[in-house]
Coordinates of C-alpha atoms and ligand atoms in Angstrom, one line a residue:
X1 CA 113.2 110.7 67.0
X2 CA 113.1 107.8 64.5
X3 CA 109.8 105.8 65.7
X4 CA 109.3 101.8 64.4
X5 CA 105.3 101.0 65.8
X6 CA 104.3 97.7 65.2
X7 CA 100.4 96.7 65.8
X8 CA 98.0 99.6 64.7
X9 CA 95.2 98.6 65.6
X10 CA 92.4 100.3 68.0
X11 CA 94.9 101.6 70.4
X12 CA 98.1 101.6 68.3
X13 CA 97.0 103.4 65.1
X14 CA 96.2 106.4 67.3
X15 CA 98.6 106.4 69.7
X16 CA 101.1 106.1 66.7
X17 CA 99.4 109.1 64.8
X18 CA 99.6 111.5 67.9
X19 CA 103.5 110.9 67.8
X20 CA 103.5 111.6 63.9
X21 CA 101.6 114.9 64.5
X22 CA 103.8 115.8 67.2
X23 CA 106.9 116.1 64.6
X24 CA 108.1 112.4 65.0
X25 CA 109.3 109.9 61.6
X26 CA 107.3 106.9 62.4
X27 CA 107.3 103.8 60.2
X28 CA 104.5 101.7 61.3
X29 CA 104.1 97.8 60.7
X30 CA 101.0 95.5 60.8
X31 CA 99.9 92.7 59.9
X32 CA 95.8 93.7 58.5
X33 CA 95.6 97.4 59.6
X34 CA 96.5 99.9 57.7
X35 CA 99.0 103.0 58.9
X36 CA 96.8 106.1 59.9
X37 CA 97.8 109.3 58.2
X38 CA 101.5 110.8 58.9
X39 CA 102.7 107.3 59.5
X40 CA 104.9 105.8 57.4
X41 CA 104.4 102.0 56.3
X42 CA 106.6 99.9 55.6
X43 CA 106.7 96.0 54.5
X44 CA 107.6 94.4 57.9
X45 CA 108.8 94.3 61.3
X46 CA 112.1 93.8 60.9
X47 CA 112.4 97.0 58.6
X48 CA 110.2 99.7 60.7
X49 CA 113.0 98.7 63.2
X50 CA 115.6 99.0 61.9
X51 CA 117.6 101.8 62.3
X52 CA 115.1 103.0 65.3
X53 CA 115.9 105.2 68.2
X54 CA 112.7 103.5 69.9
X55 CA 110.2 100.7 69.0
X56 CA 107.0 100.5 70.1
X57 CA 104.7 97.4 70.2
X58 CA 100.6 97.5 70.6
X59 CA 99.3 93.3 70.1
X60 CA 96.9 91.6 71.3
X61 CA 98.6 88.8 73.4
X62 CA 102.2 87.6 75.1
X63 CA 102.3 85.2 72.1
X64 CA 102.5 87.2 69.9
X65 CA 104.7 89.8 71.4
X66 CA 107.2 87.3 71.8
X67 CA 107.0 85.8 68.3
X68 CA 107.3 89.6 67.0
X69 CA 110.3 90.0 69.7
X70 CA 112.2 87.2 67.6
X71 CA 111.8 89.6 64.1
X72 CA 112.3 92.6 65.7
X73 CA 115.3 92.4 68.4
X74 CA 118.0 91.0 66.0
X75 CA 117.2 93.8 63.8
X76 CA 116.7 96.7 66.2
X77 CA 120.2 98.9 67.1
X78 CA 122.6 98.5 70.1
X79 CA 121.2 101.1 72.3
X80 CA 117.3 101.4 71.5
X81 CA 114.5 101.5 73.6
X82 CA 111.5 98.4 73.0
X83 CA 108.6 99.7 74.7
X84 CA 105.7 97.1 74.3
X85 CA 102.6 98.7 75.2
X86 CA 100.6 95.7 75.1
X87 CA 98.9 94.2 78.1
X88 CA 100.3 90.7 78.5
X89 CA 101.6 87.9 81.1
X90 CA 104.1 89.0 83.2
X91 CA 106.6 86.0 82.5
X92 CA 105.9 86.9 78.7
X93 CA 107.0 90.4 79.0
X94 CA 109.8 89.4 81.5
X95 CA 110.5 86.9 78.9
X96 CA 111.0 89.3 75.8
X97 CA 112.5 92.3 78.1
X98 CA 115.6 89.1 79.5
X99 CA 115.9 88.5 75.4
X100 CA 116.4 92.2 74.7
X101 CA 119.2 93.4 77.4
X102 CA 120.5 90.4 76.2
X103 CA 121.0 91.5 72.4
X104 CA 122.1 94.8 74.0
X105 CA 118.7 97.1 73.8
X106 CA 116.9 98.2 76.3
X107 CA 113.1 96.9 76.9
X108 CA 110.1 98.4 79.1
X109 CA 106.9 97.1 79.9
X110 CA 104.3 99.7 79.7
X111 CA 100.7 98.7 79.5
X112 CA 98.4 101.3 79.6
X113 CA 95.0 102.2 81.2
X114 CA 92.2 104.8 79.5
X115 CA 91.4 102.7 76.3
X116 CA 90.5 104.0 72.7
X117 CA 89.7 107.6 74.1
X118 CA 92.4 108.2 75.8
X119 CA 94.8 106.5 73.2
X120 CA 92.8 109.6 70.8
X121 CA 92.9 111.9 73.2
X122 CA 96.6 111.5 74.5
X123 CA 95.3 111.0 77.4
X124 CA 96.6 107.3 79.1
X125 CA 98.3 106.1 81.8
X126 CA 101.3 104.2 81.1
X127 CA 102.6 101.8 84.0
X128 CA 105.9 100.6 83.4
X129 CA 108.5 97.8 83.7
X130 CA 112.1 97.7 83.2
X131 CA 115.6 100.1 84.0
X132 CA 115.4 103.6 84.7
X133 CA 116.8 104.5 81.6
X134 CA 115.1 103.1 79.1
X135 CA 112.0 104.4 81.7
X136 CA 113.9 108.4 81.0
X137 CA 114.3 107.3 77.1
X138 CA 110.5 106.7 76.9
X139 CA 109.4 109.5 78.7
X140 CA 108.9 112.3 76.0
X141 CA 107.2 109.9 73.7
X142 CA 105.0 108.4 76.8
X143 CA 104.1 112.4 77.9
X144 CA 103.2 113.1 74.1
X145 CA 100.9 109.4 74.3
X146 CA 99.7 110.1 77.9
X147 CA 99.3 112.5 80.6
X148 CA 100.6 109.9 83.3
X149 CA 103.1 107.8 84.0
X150 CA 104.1 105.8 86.4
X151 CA 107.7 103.9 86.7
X152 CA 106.6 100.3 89.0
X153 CA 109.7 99.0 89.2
X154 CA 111.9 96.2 87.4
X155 CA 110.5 94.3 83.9
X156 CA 107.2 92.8 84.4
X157 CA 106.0 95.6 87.5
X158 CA 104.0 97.6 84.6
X159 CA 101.9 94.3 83.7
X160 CA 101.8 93.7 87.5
X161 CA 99.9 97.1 87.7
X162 CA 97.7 96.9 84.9
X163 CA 96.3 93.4 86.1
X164 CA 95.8 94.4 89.4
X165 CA 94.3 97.4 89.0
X166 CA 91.6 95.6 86.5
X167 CA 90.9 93.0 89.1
X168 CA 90.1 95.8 91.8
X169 CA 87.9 97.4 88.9
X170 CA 85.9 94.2 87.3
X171 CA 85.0 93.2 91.3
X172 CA 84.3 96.8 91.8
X173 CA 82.3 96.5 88.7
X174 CA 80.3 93.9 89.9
X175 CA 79.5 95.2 93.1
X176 CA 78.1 98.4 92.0
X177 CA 75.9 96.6 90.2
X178 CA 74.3 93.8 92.4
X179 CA 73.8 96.9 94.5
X180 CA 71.7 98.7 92.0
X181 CA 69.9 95.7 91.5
X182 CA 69.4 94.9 95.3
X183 CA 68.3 98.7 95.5
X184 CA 65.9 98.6 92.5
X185 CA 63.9 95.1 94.1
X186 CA 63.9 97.6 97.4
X187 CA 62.3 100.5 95.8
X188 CA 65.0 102.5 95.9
X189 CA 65.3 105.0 93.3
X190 CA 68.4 104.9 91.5
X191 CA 69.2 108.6 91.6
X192 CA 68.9 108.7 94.9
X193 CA 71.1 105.3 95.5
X194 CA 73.4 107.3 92.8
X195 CA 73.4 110.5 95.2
X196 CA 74.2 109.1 97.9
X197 CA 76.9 106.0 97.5
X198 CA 78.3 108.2 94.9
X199 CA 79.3 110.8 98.4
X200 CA 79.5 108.2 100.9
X201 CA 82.2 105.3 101.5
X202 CA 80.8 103.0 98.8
X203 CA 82.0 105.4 96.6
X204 CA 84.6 104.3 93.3
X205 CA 85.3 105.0 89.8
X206 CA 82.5 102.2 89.2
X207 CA 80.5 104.6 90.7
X208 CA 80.8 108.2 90.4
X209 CA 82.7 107.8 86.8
X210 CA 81.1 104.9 84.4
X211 CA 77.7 104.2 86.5
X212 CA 76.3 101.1 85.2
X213 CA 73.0 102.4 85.6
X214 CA 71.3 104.3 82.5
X215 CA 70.7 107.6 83.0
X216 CA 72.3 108.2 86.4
X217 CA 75.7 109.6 87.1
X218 CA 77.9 111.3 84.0
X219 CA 77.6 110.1 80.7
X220 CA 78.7 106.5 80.7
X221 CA 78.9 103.3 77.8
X222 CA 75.2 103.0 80.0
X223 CA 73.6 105.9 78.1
X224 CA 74.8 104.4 75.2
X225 CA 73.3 101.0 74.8
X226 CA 76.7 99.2 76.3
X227 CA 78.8 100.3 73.3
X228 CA 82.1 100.1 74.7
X229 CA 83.9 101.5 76.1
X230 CA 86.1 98.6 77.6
X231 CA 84.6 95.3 76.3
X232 CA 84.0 92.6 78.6
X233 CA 85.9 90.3 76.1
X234 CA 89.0 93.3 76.8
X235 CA 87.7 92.8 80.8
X236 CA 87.7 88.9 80.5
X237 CA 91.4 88.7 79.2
X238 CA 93.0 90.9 82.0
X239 CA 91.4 88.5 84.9
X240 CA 92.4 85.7 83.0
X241 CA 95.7 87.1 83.0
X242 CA 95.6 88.5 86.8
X243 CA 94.7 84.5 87.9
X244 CA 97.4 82.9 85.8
X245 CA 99.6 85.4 87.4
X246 CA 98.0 84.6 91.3
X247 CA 98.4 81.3 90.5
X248 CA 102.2 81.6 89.5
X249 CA 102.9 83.0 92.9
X250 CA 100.6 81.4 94.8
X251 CA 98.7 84.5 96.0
X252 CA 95.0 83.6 97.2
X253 CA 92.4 86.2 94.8
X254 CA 89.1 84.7 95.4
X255 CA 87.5 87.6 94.9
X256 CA 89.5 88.2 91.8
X257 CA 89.0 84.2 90.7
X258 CA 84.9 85.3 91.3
X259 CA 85.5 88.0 88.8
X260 CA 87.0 86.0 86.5
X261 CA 84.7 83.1 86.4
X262 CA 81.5 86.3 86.0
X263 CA 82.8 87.8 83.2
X264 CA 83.8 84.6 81.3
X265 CA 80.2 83.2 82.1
X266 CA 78.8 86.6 80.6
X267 CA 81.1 86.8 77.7
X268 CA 80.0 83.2 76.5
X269 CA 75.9 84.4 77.3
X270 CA 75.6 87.3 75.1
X271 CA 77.7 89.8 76.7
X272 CA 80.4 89.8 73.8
X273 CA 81.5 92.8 72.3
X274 CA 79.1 95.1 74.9
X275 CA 80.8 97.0 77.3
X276 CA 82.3 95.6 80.9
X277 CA 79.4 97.5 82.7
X278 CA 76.2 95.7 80.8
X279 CA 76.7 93.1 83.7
X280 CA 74.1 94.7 85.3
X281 CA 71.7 93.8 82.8
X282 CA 72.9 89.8 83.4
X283 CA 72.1 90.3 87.3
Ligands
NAD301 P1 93.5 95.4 68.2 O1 93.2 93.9 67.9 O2 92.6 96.4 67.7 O3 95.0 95.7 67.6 C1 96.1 94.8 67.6 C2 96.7 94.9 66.2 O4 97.9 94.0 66.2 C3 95.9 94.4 65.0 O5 95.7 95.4 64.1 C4 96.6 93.2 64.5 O6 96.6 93.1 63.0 C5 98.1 93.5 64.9 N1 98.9 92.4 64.9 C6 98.7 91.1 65.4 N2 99.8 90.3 65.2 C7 100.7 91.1 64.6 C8 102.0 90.8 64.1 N3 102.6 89.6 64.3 N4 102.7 91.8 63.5 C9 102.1 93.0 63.4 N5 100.9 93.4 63.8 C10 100.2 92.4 64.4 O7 93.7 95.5 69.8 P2 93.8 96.9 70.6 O8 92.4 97.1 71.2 O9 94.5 97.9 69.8 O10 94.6 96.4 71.9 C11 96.0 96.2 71.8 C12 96.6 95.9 73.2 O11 96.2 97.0 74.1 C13 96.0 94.6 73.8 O12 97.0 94.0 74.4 C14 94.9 95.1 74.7 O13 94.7 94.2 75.8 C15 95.5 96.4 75.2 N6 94.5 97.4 75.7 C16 93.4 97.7 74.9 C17 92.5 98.6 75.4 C18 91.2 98.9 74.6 O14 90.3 99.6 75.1 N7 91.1 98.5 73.3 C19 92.7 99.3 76.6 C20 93.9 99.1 77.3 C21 94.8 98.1 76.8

């Protein structure tokens, strides 16, 4: 297929290389970084586009996913698929996908979970928003990126997935490690608190994947001085994101509001730039 991938940066320049390897044109576009090997660059947006069976977007925020939505749709065929990867606001991405059926392509959410490694690796999650068939259009290029996908429903459902499942994780977060804290002022050793929660009904991905606690549990961002990872700034903007959205629809998320308010006070105390787990170190 002909490929236009706009926003290389951490994620995107890999994601966009593994689709070059696996025998895809790509002409990538963006603004600082440059294309990784086997991808093409070009001298905007408008022309990796153009002339593109599918278009895929990797930036930072819903502002600028719609400002790149007004270069790209005009200049993108009747017919092809926008997939914006990014993780954004759902009214943004409902937003861009309402501007693109309108100028006749078809648009997908799909945000994805599993970060740098997996984006190297092949090896994300996608969760996506929009019409089944621009969902089957994607497919082969998601199952190339990533070893799951999941179709949530209408445009917008994918970012609905991704914030939720980051509030469950950054309260989950948090709780695995007040209780390794509790446990060390109790005496507890932490391999033993590790042994057993990670087998009994406190169990979770917090837990028995990315244990906050050096030296416990599988290799984790922990072992490795809070090097993300998934940075707590990354953490911060997805509860941001998740309260705007509870707030929208007036869901009540107090737990999820908690989060929120946690991470922002240990992003602005030093926790910058380490990974979402060093909150153990702040408690
Ligand atoms: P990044 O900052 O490394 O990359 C974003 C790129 O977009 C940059 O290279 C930037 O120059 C480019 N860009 C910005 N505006 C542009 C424009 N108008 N035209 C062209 N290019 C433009 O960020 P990232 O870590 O690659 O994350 C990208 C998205 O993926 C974000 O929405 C993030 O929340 C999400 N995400 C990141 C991770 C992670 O672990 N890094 C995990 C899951 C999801």
């Amino acid at each position: 297929m002909n490929i236009g991938f706009i926003g290389l940066g951490n994620m995107g320049a890999p994601m966009a290389s593994n689709l070059a390897k696996a025998g895809h044109a790509v002409n990538g576009f963006d603004l600082t970084a440059p294309c990784p090997e086997g991808v093409n660059q070009v001298a905007d947006a408008s022309v990796a586009v153009s002339g593109a069976d599918i278009v895929i977007t990797m930036l930072p925020d819903g502002s600028t996913v719609r400002t790149v939505a007004d270069s790209i749709i005009p200049a993108m065929s009747a017919g092809a698929v926008w997939v914006d990867c990014s993780t954004i606001d759902v009214e943004s991405a409902r937003a861009v996908a309402s501007q693109a059926v309108d100028a006749g392509v078809l648009a997908l959410d799909a945000p994805v979970s599993g970060g740098v490694v997996g984006a190297a690796a092949g090896s994300l999650t996608f969760m996506t928003g929009g019409s089944v068939d621009a969902y089957q259009r994607a497919l082969p290029l998601l199952d190339i990126m990533g070893q799951k996908s999941v179709h949530c429903g209408d445009s917008g459902h994918g970012q609905a997935a991704k914030i939720c499942n980051n509030m469950i994780l950054a309260s989950t977060m948090i709780a695995t490690c007040e209780a390794f804290v509790l446990a060390d002022k109790l005496g507890l050793d932490r391999q033993a608190m590790f042994d057993v929660v990670s087998t009994s009904s406190g169990y979770s991905w917090t837990m028995n994947v990315y244990c906050p606690a050096t030296g416990v549990g599988p290799e984790s961002p922990a072992d490795n001085n809070f090097k993300p990872g998934f940075a707590a700034d990354l953490m911060l903007k997805d509860l941001r994101l998740s309260q705007d959205a509870a707030t929208s629809v007036n869901a009540n998320t107090p737990m999820g509001q908690r989060a929120a308010e946690f991470y922002e006070e240990f992003v602005q105390s030093g926790g910058s730039g380490k990974d979402f787990s060093a909150v153990i170190e702040a408690l």
